[in-house]
């Protein structure tokens, strides 16, 4: 990994949600331009080696800083070091962003209803999209669906409401739908593919998944992405290729 591809950026704040989930904000160099939904490659020196991992940007493309949402992977070379991050520390940031989980990829069907389905830290790119006014003007309905194991892992809930008020002011078609899979008392507690097959997700949204109108984005656990893709295909939705189709995905590991 050539170090010339990176700039050194400073950590401005760290927020810990649980023992294994945290967010951090760092400086954004003027050259780092990205589209909501894209990811950055962040590097850490572990001994002499530069270890690099992909992180979707949480911040809006218009923010002056860059925010990221991370899990601590047990024994992971990167996050077991990253979890000790402190304000003032330095991280490497690759100069260009990556990724195609962006709303611009959709040509057909035309934008109407947007379903953003996340597990865990897969929420990140959707927070970025929702902090872009264009998302709110493009779609009549937006459903943000966020599946976690326990209530404590439901990060960013206050921020989601704040974003909906600020960016979606006057927009009446937004719904936040949390799923807590290991809490039988939660309103929704089954995994996404089950909730799609049995109609509970659509019931919670008050809307239907429609091959003629729906854009569906999946981000997070690769097993969730695979299984949910199949559940959506069974409902007649198709993968988005060369602009056409309903489903776009990003695996997180
Ligand atoms: P997770 O196991 O991904 O669970 C988050 C949510 O996804 C839960 O609601 C879970 O439901 C659901 N889920 C899991 N598999 C699913 C499937 N096949 N279909 C539908 N929903 C599914 O939890 P996490 O805390 O975000 O991540 C767990 C582990 O993933 C970590 O401990 C870490 O080792 C690894 N991870 C690795 C990386 C990496 O970069 N290498 C990044 C993130 C996470 P259930 O409660 O029913 O399982």
mmCIF file of C-alpha atoms and ligand atoms in Angstrom:
data_model
loop_
_atom_site.group_PDB
_atom_site.id
_atom_site.type_symbol
_atom_site.label_atom_id
_atom_site.label_comp_id
_atom_site.label_asym_id
_atom_site.label_seq_id
_atom_site.Cartn_x
_atom_site.Cartn_y
_atom_site.Cartn_z
ATOM 1 C CA UNK A 1 0.000 0.000 0.000
ATOM 2 C CA UNK A 2 1.638 3.176 -1.193
ATOM 3 C CA UNK A 3 1.550 5.824 1.511
ATOM 4 C CA UNK A 4 1.485 8.628 -1.109
ATOM 5 C CA UNK A 5 -2.143 7.743 -1.779
ATOM 6 C CA UNK A 6 -3.052 8.913 1.744
ATOM 7 C CA UNK A 7 -3.170 12.106 3.758
ATOM 8 C CA UNK A 8 -2.803 12.243 7.542
ATOM 9 C CA UNK A 9 -5.938 13.509 9.267
ATOM 10 C CA UNK A 10 -6.650 14.399 12.884
ATOM 11 C CA UNK A 11 -9.323 12.813 15.106
ATOM 12 C CA UNK A 12 -11.632 15.566 16.393
ATOM 13 C CA UNK A 13 -14.036 13.513 18.519
ATOM 14 C CA UNK A 14 -14.903 9.968 19.540
ATOM 15 C CA UNK A 15 -18.310 8.770 20.723
ATOM 16 C CA UNK A 16 -18.752 5.350 22.311
ATOM 17 C CA UNK A 17 -22.227 3.800 21.944
ATOM 18 C CA UNK A 18 -21.456 0.425 23.575
ATOM 19 C CA UNK A 19 -18.304 -1.552 24.405
ATOM 20 C CA UNK A 20 -18.097 -2.630 20.760
ATOM 21 C CA UNK A 21 -19.646 0.255 18.833
ATOM 22 C CA UNK A 22 -18.188 3.718 18.439
ATOM 23 C CA UNK A 23 -18.149 6.686 16.062
ATOM 24 C CA UNK A 24 -15.380 9.137 15.333
ATOM 25 C CA UNK A 25 -15.063 12.419 13.500
ATOM 26 C CA UNK A 26 -11.899 13.531 11.765
ATOM 27 C CA UNK A 27 -10.652 16.397 9.653
ATOM 28 C CA UNK A 28 -11.659 16.422 5.986
ATOM 29 C CA UNK A 29 -9.076 17.584 3.474
ATOM 30 C CA UNK A 30 -10.421 19.946 0.778
ATOM 31 C CA UNK A 31 -9.582 17.456 -2.000
ATOM 32 C CA UNK A 32 -11.723 14.659 -0.478
ATOM 33 C CA UNK A 33 -14.972 14.876 -2.437
ATOM 34 C CA UNK A 34 -17.546 12.084 -2.184
ATOM 35 C CA UNK A 35 -21.151 11.246 -2.986
ATOM 36 C CA UNK A 36 -23.509 10.222 -0.169
ATOM 37 C CA UNK A 37 -23.300 6.429 0.205
ATOM 38 C CA UNK A 38 -19.635 6.107 -0.719
ATOM 39 C CA UNK A 39 -16.866 4.804 1.516
ATOM 40 C CA UNK A 40 -13.407 5.978 2.464
ATOM 41 C CA UNK A 41 -10.328 3.862 3.054
ATOM 42 C CA UNK A 42 -8.795 4.595 6.424
ATOM 43 C CA UNK A 43 -5.319 3.511 7.471
ATOM 44 C CA UNK A 44 -3.656 2.865 10.800
ATOM 45 C CA UNK A 45 0.001 2.172 11.459
ATOM 46 C CA UNK A 46 0.272 -1.183 13.255
ATOM 47 C CA UNK A 47 3.995 -1.484 13.922
ATOM 48 C CA UNK A 48 5.607 -0.623 10.563
ATOM 49 C CA UNK A 49 2.629 -1.785 8.563
ATOM 50 C CA UNK A 50 -0.171 0.416 7.242
ATOM 51 C CA UNK A 51 -3.413 -1.506 7.808
ATOM 52 C CA UNK A 52 -6.335 -0.187 5.782
ATOM 53 C CA UNK A 53 -10.099 -0.746 6.061
ATOM 54 C CA UNK A 54 -13.141 0.590 4.230
ATOM 55 C CA UNK A 55 -15.582 2.784 6.125
ATOM 56 C CA UNK A 56 -18.776 4.330 4.748
ATOM 57 C CA UNK A 57 -18.991 8.019 5.463
ATOM 58 C CA UNK A 58 -21.747 8.987 7.921
ATOM 59 C CA UNK A 59 -21.428 12.720 7.259
ATOM 60 C CA UNK A 60 -23.114 14.646 4.515
ATOM 61 C CA UNK A 61 -21.045 15.465 1.416
ATOM 62 C CA UNK A 62 -21.452 19.112 2.495
ATOM 63 C CA UNK A 63 -19.965 18.727 5.990
ATOM 64 C CA UNK A 64 -16.553 20.134 6.798
ATOM 65 C CA UNK A 65 -15.533 17.018 8.732
ATOM 66 C CA UNK A 66 -15.788 13.245 8.166
ATOM 67 C CA UNK A 67 -17.699 10.958 10.526
ATOM 68 C CA UNK A 68 -17.472 7.149 10.624
ATOM 69 C CA UNK A 69 -19.290 4.374 12.573
ATOM 70 C CA UNK A 70 -17.310 1.315 13.637
ATOM 71 C CA UNK A 71 -17.653 -2.020 15.371
ATOM 72 C CA UNK A 72 -14.804 -3.602 17.324
ATOM 73 C CA UNK A 73 -14.073 -6.910 15.610
ATOM 74 C CA UNK A 74 -12.726 -9.357 18.227
ATOM 75 C CA UNK A 75 -8.997 -9.869 17.545
ATOM 76 C CA UNK A 76 -9.286 -7.749 14.390
ATOM 77 C CA UNK A 77 -5.929 -6.231 13.437
ATOM 78 C CA UNK A 78 -7.560 -2.912 12.616
ATOM 79 C CA UNK A 79 -10.444 -2.280 14.988
ATOM 80 C CA UNK A 80 -8.760 -3.699 18.076
ATOM 81 C CA UNK A 81 -6.260 -0.844 17.627
ATOM 82 C CA UNK A 82 -8.825 1.669 16.417
ATOM 83 C CA UNK A 83 -11.037 1.194 19.467
ATOM 84 C CA UNK A 84 -8.453 3.015 21.602
ATOM 85 C CA UNK A 85 -8.704 6.069 19.379
ATOM 86 C CA UNK A 86 -8.489 9.425 21.148
ATOM 87 C CA UNK A 87 -9.025 13.034 20.198
ATOM 88 C CA UNK A 88 -5.840 14.372 18.601
ATOM 89 C CA UNK A 89 -4.734 10.991 17.203
ATOM 90 C CA UNK A 90 -3.883 10.814 13.522
ATOM 91 C CA UNK A 91 -5.348 8.461 10.896
ATOM 92 C CA UNK A 92 -4.462 7.937 7.260
ATOM 93 C CA UNK A 93 -7.194 8.722 4.733
ATOM 94 C CA UNK A 94 -6.957 7.587 1.115
ATOM 95 C CA UNK A 95 -7.348 10.605 -1.148
ATOM 96 C CA UNK A 96 -10.228 9.228 -3.233
ATOM 97 C CA UNK A 97 -13.571 7.713 -2.147
ATOM 98 C CA UNK A 98 -15.029 4.443 -3.448
ATOM 99 C CA UNK A 99 -18.336 2.663 -3.921
ATOM 100 C CA UNK A 100 -21.525 2.539 -5.959
ATOM 101 C CA UNK A 101 -24.184 2.473 -3.242
ATOM 102 C CA UNK A 102 -25.405 5.876 -4.347
ATOM 103 C CA UNK A 103 -28.826 7.118 -5.400
ATOM 104 C CA UNK A 104 -27.417 8.356 -8.710
ATOM 105 C CA UNK A 105 -27.119 4.731 -9.863
ATOM 106 C CA UNK A 106 -30.906 4.464 -10.253
ATOM 107 C CA UNK A 107 -32.389 5.343 -13.651
ATOM 108 C CA UNK A 108 -35.392 3.002 -13.831
ATOM 109 C CA UNK A 109 -37.799 2.827 -12.145
ATOM 110 C CA UNK A 110 -37.941 6.584 -11.610
ATOM 111 C CA UNK A 111 -37.502 7.650 -7.952
ATOM 112 C CA UNK A 112 -40.682 7.282 -5.916
ATOM 113 C CA UNK A 113 -40.257 5.212 -2.734
ATOM 114 C CA UNK A 114 -36.869 4.524 -1.150
ATOM 115 C CA UNK A 115 -36.257 1.657 1.270
ATOM 116 C CA UNK A 116 -32.950 1.848 3.161
ATOM 117 C CA UNK A 117 -32.354 -1.477 4.943
ATOM 118 C CA UNK A 118 -29.376 -1.656 7.318
ATOM 119 C CA UNK A 119 -27.943 -3.972 9.924
ATOM 120 C CA UNK A 120 -25.484 -2.676 12.525
ATOM 121 C CA UNK A 121 -22.848 -0.258 11.238
ATOM 122 C CA UNK A 122 -24.390 -0.641 7.765
ATOM 123 C CA UNK A 123 -26.531 2.318 8.812
ATOM 124 C CA UNK A 124 -23.661 4.699 7.979
ATOM 125 C CA UNK A 125 -24.184 5.344 4.231
ATOM 126 C CA UNK A 126 -27.902 5.916 4.774
ATOM 127 C CA UNK A 127 -27.233 8.638 7.342
ATOM 128 C CA UNK A 128 -25.111 10.373 4.739
ATOM 129 C CA UNK A 129 -27.852 10.107 2.082
ATOM 130 C CA UNK A 130 -30.461 11.451 4.474
ATOM 131 C CA UNK A 131 -28.285 14.506 5.118
ATOM 132 C CA UNK A 132 -28.458 15.409 1.453
ATOM 133 C CA UNK A 133 -31.492 17.589 0.596
ATOM 134 C CA UNK A 134 -31.627 16.034 -2.869
ATOM 135 C CA UNK A 135 -32.710 12.687 -1.357
ATOM 136 C CA UNK A 136 -35.741 14.337 0.212
ATOM 137 C CA UNK A 137 -36.765 16.149 -2.946
ATOM 138 C CA UNK A 138 -36.337 13.035 -5.119
ATOM 139 C CA UNK A 139 -38.467 10.588 -3.110
ATOM 140 C CA UNK A 140 -42.086 10.825 -1.960
ATOM 141 C CA UNK A 141 -41.572 8.088 0.621
ATOM 142 C CA UNK A 142 -38.428 7.107 2.516
ATOM 143 C CA UNK A 143 -38.304 4.125 4.892
ATOM 144 C CA UNK A 144 -35.193 3.777 7.047
ATOM 145 C CA UNK A 145 -35.089 0.252 8.454
ATOM 146 C CA UNK A 146 -32.378 -0.508 11.006
ATOM 147 C CA UNK A 147 -31.873 -4.008 12.414
ATOM 148 C CA UNK A 148 -29.742 -4.590 15.516
ATOM 149 C CA UNK A 149 -29.477 -7.378 18.047
ATOM 150 C CA UNK A 150 -30.223 -5.394 21.215
ATOM 151 C CA UNK A 151 -31.711 -1.994 22.026
ATOM 152 C CA UNK A 152 -28.330 -0.749 23.275
ATOM 153 C CA UNK A 153 -26.963 -1.254 19.749
ATOM 154 C CA UNK A 154 -29.553 1.128 18.250
ATOM 155 C CA UNK A 155 -27.083 3.950 17.709
ATOM 156 C CA UNK A 156 -27.896 7.334 16.173
ATOM 157 C CA UNK A 157 -31.645 7.264 16.982
ATOM 158 C CA UNK A 158 -31.695 10.891 18.197
ATOM 159 C CA UNK A 159 -29.655 11.933 15.183
ATOM 160 C CA UNK A 160 -32.101 10.151 12.836
ATOM 161 C CA UNK A 161 -35.005 12.152 14.265
ATOM 162 C CA UNK A 162 -32.944 15.340 14.096
ATOM 163 C CA UNK A 163 -32.042 14.676 10.455
ATOM 164 C CA UNK A 164 -35.686 14.006 9.559
ATOM 165 C CA UNK A 165 -36.688 17.319 11.148
ATOM 166 C CA UNK A 166 -33.911 19.350 9.587
ATOM 167 C CA UNK A 167 -33.516 17.842 6.146
ATOM 168 C CA UNK A 168 -37.008 16.419 5.766
ATOM 169 C CA UNK A 169 -38.822 19.480 7.030
ATOM 170 C CA UNK A 170 -42.284 19.460 5.470
ATOM 171 C CA UNK A 171 -41.734 15.961 4.039
ATOM 172 C CA UNK A 172 -44.548 13.711 5.216
ATOM 173 C CA UNK A 173 -43.353 10.418 3.752
ATOM 174 C CA UNK A 174 -40.488 9.471 6.091
ATOM 175 C CA UNK A 175 -40.657 6.552 8.486
ATOM 176 C CA UNK A 176 -37.958 5.157 10.790
ATOM 177 C CA UNK A 177 -38.470 1.439 11.440
ATOM 178 C CA UNK A 178 -36.174 -0.144 14.050
ATOM 179 C CA UNK A 179 -35.904 -3.932 14.403
ATOM 180 C CA UNK A 180 -34.446 -5.477 17.572
ATOM 181 C CA UNK A 181 -33.912 -9.128 16.781
ATOM 182 C CA UNK A 182 -33.004 -10.421 20.235
ATOM 183 C CA UNK A 183 -35.814 -8.676 22.091
ATOM 184 C CA UNK A 184 -39.083 -10.573 21.769
ATOM 185 C CA UNK A 185 -40.866 -7.526 23.270
ATOM 186 C CA UNK A 186 -39.787 -5.258 20.414
ATOM 187 C CA UNK A 187 -42.495 -4.283 17.906
ATOM 188 C CA UNK A 188 -40.427 -5.847 15.140
ATOM 189 C CA UNK A 189 -37.996 -8.585 16.187
ATOM 190 C CA UNK A 190 -37.653 -11.002 13.289
ATOM 191 C CA UNK A 191 -34.881 -10.855 10.711
ATOM 192 C CA UNK A 192 -35.476 -8.777 7.587
ATOM 193 C CA UNK A 193 -36.126 -11.650 5.121
ATOM 194 C CA UNK A 194 -38.841 -13.007 7.425
ATOM 195 C CA UNK A 195 -40.416 -9.570 7.871
ATOM 196 C CA UNK A 196 -40.491 -9.157 4.090
ATOM 197 C CA UNK A 197 -41.964 -12.609 3.451
ATOM 198 C CA UNK A 198 -44.673 -12.307 6.116
ATOM 199 C CA UNK A 199 -45.624 -8.735 5.217
ATOM 200 C CA UNK A 200 -44.750 -7.233 8.627
ATOM 201 C CA UNK A 201 -42.213 -4.814 7.196
ATOM 202 C CA UNK A 202 -44.687 -3.393 4.707
ATOM 203 C CA UNK A 203 -47.307 -3.214 7.427
ATOM 204 C CA UNK A 204 -44.937 -1.202 9.619
ATOM 205 C CA UNK A 205 -44.142 1.082 6.682
ATOM 206 C CA UNK A 206 -47.773 1.394 5.628
ATOM 207 C CA UNK A 207 -46.631 0.784 2.065
ATOM 208 C CA UNK A 208 -45.759 -2.038 -0.331
ATOM 209 C CA UNK A 209 -42.543 -3.120 -1.988
ATOM 210 C CA UNK A 210 -43.338 -2.557 -5.628
ATOM 211 C CA UNK A 211 -41.153 -3.580 -8.606
ATOM 212 C CA UNK A 212 -42.598 -0.600 -10.538
ATOM 213 C CA UNK A 213 -41.681 2.073 -7.992
ATOM 214 C CA UNK A 214 -39.353 0.881 -5.204
ATOM 215 C CA UNK A 215 -35.647 1.520 -4.822
ATOM 216 C CA UNK A 216 -34.247 -0.779 -2.116
ATOM 217 C CA UNK A 217 -30.750 -0.444 -0.702
ATOM 218 C CA UNK A 218 -29.196 -3.073 1.578
ATOM 219 C CA UNK A 219 -26.121 -2.518 3.699
ATOM 220 C CA UNK A 220 -24.493 -4.506 6.491
ATOM 221 C CA UNK A 221 -24.061 -8.158 7.415
ATOM 222 C CA UNK A 222 -23.288 -10.095 4.181
ATOM 223 C CA UNK A 223 -25.630 -12.931 5.203
ATOM 224 C CA UNK A 224 -28.437 -10.391 5.675
ATOM 225 C CA UNK A 225 -27.670 -8.878 2.281
ATOM 226 C CA UNK A 226 -27.822 -12.304 0.564
ATOM 227 C CA UNK A 227 -30.931 -13.525 2.350
ATOM 228 C CA UNK A 228 -32.803 -10.231 1.979
ATOM 229 C CA UNK A 229 -31.904 -10.044 -1.712
ATOM 230 C CA UNK A 230 -33.585 -13.423 -2.183
ATOM 231 C CA UNK A 231 -36.662 -12.383 -0.203
ATOM 232 C CA UNK A 232 -37.002 -9.270 -2.376
ATOM 233 C CA UNK A 233 -36.504 -11.225 -5.601
ATOM 234 C CA UNK A 234 -39.269 -13.584 -4.483
ATOM 235 C CA UNK A 235 -41.486 -10.475 -4.396
ATOM 236 C CA UNK A 236 -40.612 -9.662 -8.008
ATOM 237 C CA UNK A 237 -37.940 -7.018 -7.351
ATOM 238 C CA UNK A 238 -34.721 -7.165 -9.370
ATOM 239 C CA UNK A 239 -31.063 -6.289 -8.863
ATOM 240 C CA UNK A 240 -30.112 -2.857 -10.190
ATOM 241 C CA UNK A 241 -27.727 -3.271 -13.139
ATOM 242 C CA UNK A 242 -26.592 -0.464 -15.426
ATOM 243 C CA UNK A 243 -29.174 1.811 -13.853
ATOM 244 C CA UNK A 244 -32.180 -0.483 -14.143
ATOM 245 C CA UNK A 245 -33.757 -2.456 -11.330
ATOM 246 C CA UNK A 246 -34.750 -2.087 -7.706
ATOM 247 C CA UNK A 247 -32.024 -3.506 -5.446
ATOM 248 C CA UNK A 248 -28.557 -2.094 -4.706
ATOM 249 C CA UNK A 249 -26.275 -3.623 -2.070
ATOM 250 C CA UNK A 250 -23.101 -3.161 -0.041
ATOM 251 C CA UNK A 251 -21.560 -5.952 2.022
ATOM 252 C CA UNK A 252 -19.778 -4.767 5.128
ATOM 253 C CA UNK A 253 -17.232 -7.546 5.545
HETATM 254 P P1 LIG B 1 -24.836 -8.721 13.279
HETATM 255 O O1 LIG B 1 -24.636 -10.142 13.655
HETATM 256 O O2 LIG B 1 -24.493 -8.303 11.905
HETATM 257 O O3 LIG B 1 -26.342 -8.336 13.628
HETATM 258 C C1 LIG B 1 -26.921 -7.084 13.301
HETATM 259 C C2 LIG B 1 -28.328 -7.385 12.853
HETATM 260 O O4 LIG B 1 -28.278 -8.157 11.655
HETATM 261 C C3 LIG B 1 -29.098 -8.213 13.883
HETATM 262 O O5 LIG B 1 -30.405 -7.741 13.935
HETATM 263 C C4 LIG B 1 -29.018 -9.607 13.265
HETATM 264 O O6 LIG B 1 -30.057 -10.475 13.662
HETATM 265 C C5 LIG B 1 -29.136 -9.287 11.826
HETATM 266 N N1 LIG B 1 -28.735 -10.383 10.946
HETATM 267 C C6 LIG B 1 -27.661 -11.179 11.043
HETATM 268 N N2 LIG B 1 -27.653 -12.085 10.039
HETATM 269 C C7 LIG B 1 -28.777 -11.867 9.315
HETATM 270 C C8 LIG B 1 -29.361 -12.477 8.166
HETATM 271 N N3 LIG B 1 -28.791 -13.507 7.570
HETATM 272 N N4 LIG B 1 -30.512 -11.965 7.700
HETATM 273 C C9 LIG B 1 -31.112 -10.921 8.305
HETATM 274 N N5 LIG B 1 -30.637 -10.313 9.405
HETATM 275 C C10 LIG B 1 -29.473 -10.772 9.892
HETATM 276 O O7 LIG B 1 -24.176 -7.839 14.394
HETATM 277 P P2 LIG B 1 -23.046 -6.743 14.364
HETATM 278 O O8 LIG B 1 -22.853 -6.410 15.783
HETATM 279 O O9 LIG B 1 -23.374 -5.642 13.410
HETATM 280 O O10 LIG B 1 -21.815 -7.564 13.798
HETATM 281 C C11 LIG B 1 -21.507 -8.842 14.341
HETATM 282 C C12 LIG B 1 -20.154 -9.329 14.003
HETATM 283 O O11 LIG B 1 -19.842 -9.090 12.634
HETATM 284 C C13 LIG B 1 -19.104 -8.621 14.756
HETATM 285 O O12 LIG B 1 -18.924 -9.170 16.034
HETATM 286 C C14 LIG B 1 -17.921 -8.696 13.836
HETATM 287 O O13 LIG B 1 -17.130 -9.800 14.121
HETATM 288 C C15 LIG B 1 -18.501 -8.846 12.485
HETATM 289 N N6 LIG B 1 -18.243 -7.605 11.721
HETATM 290 C C16 LIG B 1 -17.118 -7.526 11.005
HETATM 291 C C17 LIG B 1 -16.816 -6.375 10.328
HETATM 292 C C18 LIG B 1 -15.554 -6.268 9.555
HETATM 293 O O14 LIG B 1 -15.264 -5.232 8.999
HETATM 294 N N7 LIG B 1 -14.766 -7.313 9.481
HETATM 295 C C19 LIG B 1 -17.681 -5.301 10.338
HETATM 296 C C20 LIG B 1 -18.829 -5.402 11.093
HETATM 297 C C21 LIG B 1 -19.096 -6.570 11.763
HETATM 298 P P3 LIG B 1 -29.817 -11.667 14.743
HETATM 299 O O15 LIG B 1 -29.889 -11.031 16.094
HETATM 300 O O16 LIG B 1 -30.985 -12.573 14.485
HETATM 301 O O17 LIG B 1 -28.509 -12.313 14.459
#
